[in-house]
Coordinates of C-alpha atoms in Angstrom, one line a residue:
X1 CA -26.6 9.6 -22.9
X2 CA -25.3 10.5 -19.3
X3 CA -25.8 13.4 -18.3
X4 CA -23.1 16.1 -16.1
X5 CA -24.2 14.7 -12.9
X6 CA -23.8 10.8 -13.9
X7 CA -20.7 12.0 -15.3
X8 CA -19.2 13.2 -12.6
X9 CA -20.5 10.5 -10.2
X10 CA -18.8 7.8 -12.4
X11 CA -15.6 9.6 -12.8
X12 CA -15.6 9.9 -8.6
X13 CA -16.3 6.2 -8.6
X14 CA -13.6 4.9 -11.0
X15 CA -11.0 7.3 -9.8
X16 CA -11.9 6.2 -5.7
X17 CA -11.4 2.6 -6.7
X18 CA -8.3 2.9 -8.6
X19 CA -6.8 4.7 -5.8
X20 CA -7.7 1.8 -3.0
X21 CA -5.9 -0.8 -5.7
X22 CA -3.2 1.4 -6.3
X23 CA -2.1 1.4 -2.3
X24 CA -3.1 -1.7 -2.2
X25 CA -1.1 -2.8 -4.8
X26 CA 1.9 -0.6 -3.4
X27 CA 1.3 -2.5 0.1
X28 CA 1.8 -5.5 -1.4
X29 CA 4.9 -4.6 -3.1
X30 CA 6.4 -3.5 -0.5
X31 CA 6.5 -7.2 1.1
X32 CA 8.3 -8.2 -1.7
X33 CA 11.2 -5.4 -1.5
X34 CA 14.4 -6.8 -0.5
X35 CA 15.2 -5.8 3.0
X36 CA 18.5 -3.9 4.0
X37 CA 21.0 -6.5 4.5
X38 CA 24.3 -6.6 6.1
X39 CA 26.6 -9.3 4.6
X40 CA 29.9 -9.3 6.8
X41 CA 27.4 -10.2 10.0
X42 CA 25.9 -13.7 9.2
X43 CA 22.6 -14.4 10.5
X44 CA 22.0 -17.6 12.0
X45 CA 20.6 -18.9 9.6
X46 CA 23.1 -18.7 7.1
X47 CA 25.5 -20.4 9.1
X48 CA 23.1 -23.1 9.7
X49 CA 22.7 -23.6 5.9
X50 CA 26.3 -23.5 5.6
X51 CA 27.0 -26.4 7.9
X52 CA 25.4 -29.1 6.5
X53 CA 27.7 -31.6 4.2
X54 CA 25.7 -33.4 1.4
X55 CA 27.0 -36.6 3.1
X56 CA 25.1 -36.5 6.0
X57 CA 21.9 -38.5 7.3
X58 CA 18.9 -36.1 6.4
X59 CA 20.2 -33.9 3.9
X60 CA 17.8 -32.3 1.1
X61 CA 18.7 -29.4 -1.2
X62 CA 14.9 -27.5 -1.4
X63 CA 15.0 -24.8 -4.1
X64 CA 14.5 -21.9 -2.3
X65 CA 11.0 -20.0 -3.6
X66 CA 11.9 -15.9 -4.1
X67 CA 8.8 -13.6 -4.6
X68 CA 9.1 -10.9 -7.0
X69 CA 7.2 -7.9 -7.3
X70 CA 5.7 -7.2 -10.6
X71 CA 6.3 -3.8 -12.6
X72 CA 2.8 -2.6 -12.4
X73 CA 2.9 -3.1 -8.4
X74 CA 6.6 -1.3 -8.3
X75 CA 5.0 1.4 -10.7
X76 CA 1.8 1.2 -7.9
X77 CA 4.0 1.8 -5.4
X78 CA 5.7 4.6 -6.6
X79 CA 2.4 6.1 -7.5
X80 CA 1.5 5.7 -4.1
X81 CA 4.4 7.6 -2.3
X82 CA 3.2 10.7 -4.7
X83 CA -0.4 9.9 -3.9
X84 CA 0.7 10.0 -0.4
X85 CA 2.7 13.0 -0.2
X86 CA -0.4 14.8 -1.1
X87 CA -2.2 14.2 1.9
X88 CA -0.3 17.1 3.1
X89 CA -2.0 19.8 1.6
X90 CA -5.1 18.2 2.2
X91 CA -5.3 17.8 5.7
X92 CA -4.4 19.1 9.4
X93 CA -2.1 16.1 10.3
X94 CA -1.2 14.7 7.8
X95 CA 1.5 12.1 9.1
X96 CA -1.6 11.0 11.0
X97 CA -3.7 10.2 7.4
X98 CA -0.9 8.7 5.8
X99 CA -0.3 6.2 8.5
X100 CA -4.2 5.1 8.4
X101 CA -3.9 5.1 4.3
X102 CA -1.0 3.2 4.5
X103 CA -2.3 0.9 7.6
X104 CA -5.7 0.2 5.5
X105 CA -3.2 -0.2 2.6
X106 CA -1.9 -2.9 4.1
X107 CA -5.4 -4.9 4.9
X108 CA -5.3 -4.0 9.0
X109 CA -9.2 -4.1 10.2
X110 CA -10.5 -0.9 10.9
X111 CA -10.3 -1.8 14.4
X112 CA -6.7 -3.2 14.9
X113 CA -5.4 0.5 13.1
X114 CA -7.6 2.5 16.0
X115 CA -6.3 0.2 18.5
X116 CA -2.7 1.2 17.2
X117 CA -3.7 4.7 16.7
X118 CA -5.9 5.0 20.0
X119 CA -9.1 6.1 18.1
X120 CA -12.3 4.0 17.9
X121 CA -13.1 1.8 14.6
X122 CA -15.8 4.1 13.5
X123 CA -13.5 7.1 14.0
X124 CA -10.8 5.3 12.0
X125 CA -13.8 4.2 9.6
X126 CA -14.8 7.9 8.9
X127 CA -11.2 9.5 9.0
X128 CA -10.3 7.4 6.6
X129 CA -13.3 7.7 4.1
X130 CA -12.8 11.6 4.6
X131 CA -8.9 11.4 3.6
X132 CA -10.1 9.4 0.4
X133 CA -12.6 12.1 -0.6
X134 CA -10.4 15.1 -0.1
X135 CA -7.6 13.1 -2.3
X136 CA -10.2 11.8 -5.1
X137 CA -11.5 15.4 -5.2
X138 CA -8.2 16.9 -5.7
X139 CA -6.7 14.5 -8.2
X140 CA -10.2 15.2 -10.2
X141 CA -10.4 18.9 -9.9
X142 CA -6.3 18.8 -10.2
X143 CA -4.2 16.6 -11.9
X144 CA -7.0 14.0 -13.5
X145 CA -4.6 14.2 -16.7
X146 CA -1.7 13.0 -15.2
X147 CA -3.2 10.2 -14.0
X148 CA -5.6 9.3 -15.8
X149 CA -3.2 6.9 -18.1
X150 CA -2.8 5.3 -14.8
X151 CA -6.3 5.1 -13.8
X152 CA -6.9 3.2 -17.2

């Protein structure tokens, strides 16, 4: 039998954890988004593809491998924009904590995202474990319900 305190502890755990795969999972999604494209302006190589005759020396037709996100990393990623618009009631600048939650997201070193954000790596470090205990606290004291399907 746990008790309250064990309780709580694991719930902090599980719900922490889930919420690092869940951006990380969004982050990774988000490479596999299609990219705005503009079809009446050809790029390059399109008109290099479209050149080449099947006659000539050297030709090959490679099938052309497309990466697809799956539904539980588009469903991550939506999940993610929420998770992220409620930094903002959580913290003085928040366009500040997204971008290191979203930089982490995205597997940059805790020194490349202080470099970019002109803090030092143990700044970043600490920022960003703050911003995850301030968001885990809230979705448990908060909206654990909603989530917690998620979280499963």
């Amino acid at each position: 039998m746990l008790s309250r305190i064990e309780h709580n502890l694991n719930q902090y755990i599980q719900v922490r954890k889930n919420l690092e795969l869940i951006l990380d999972d969004a982050a990774r999604a988000e490479r596999f988004i299609a990219k705005p494209n503009n079809n009446r302006c050809p790029s390059m190589y399109q008109l290099i593809e479209t050149n080449h005759i099947p006659s000539e020396i050297g030709y090959w037709e490679k099938p052309k491998l497309k990466l697809r996100a799956t539904p539980r990393q588009m469903t991550n990623y939506g999940l993610a924009i929420d998770l992220l618009l409620m930094v903002h009631e959580l913290s003085e600048d928040p366009l500040l904590d997204r971008k290191i939650l979203w930089l982490r997201a995205k597997r940059n070193s805790y020194a490349r995202i202080g470099k970019y954000l002109v803090y030092h790596r143990t700044t970043i470090k600490r920022m960003y474990d703050k911003i995850l205990d301030k968001l885990t606290n809230k979705i448990i004291k908060d909206c654990l319900d909603i989530y917690a399907k998620k979280f499963i």
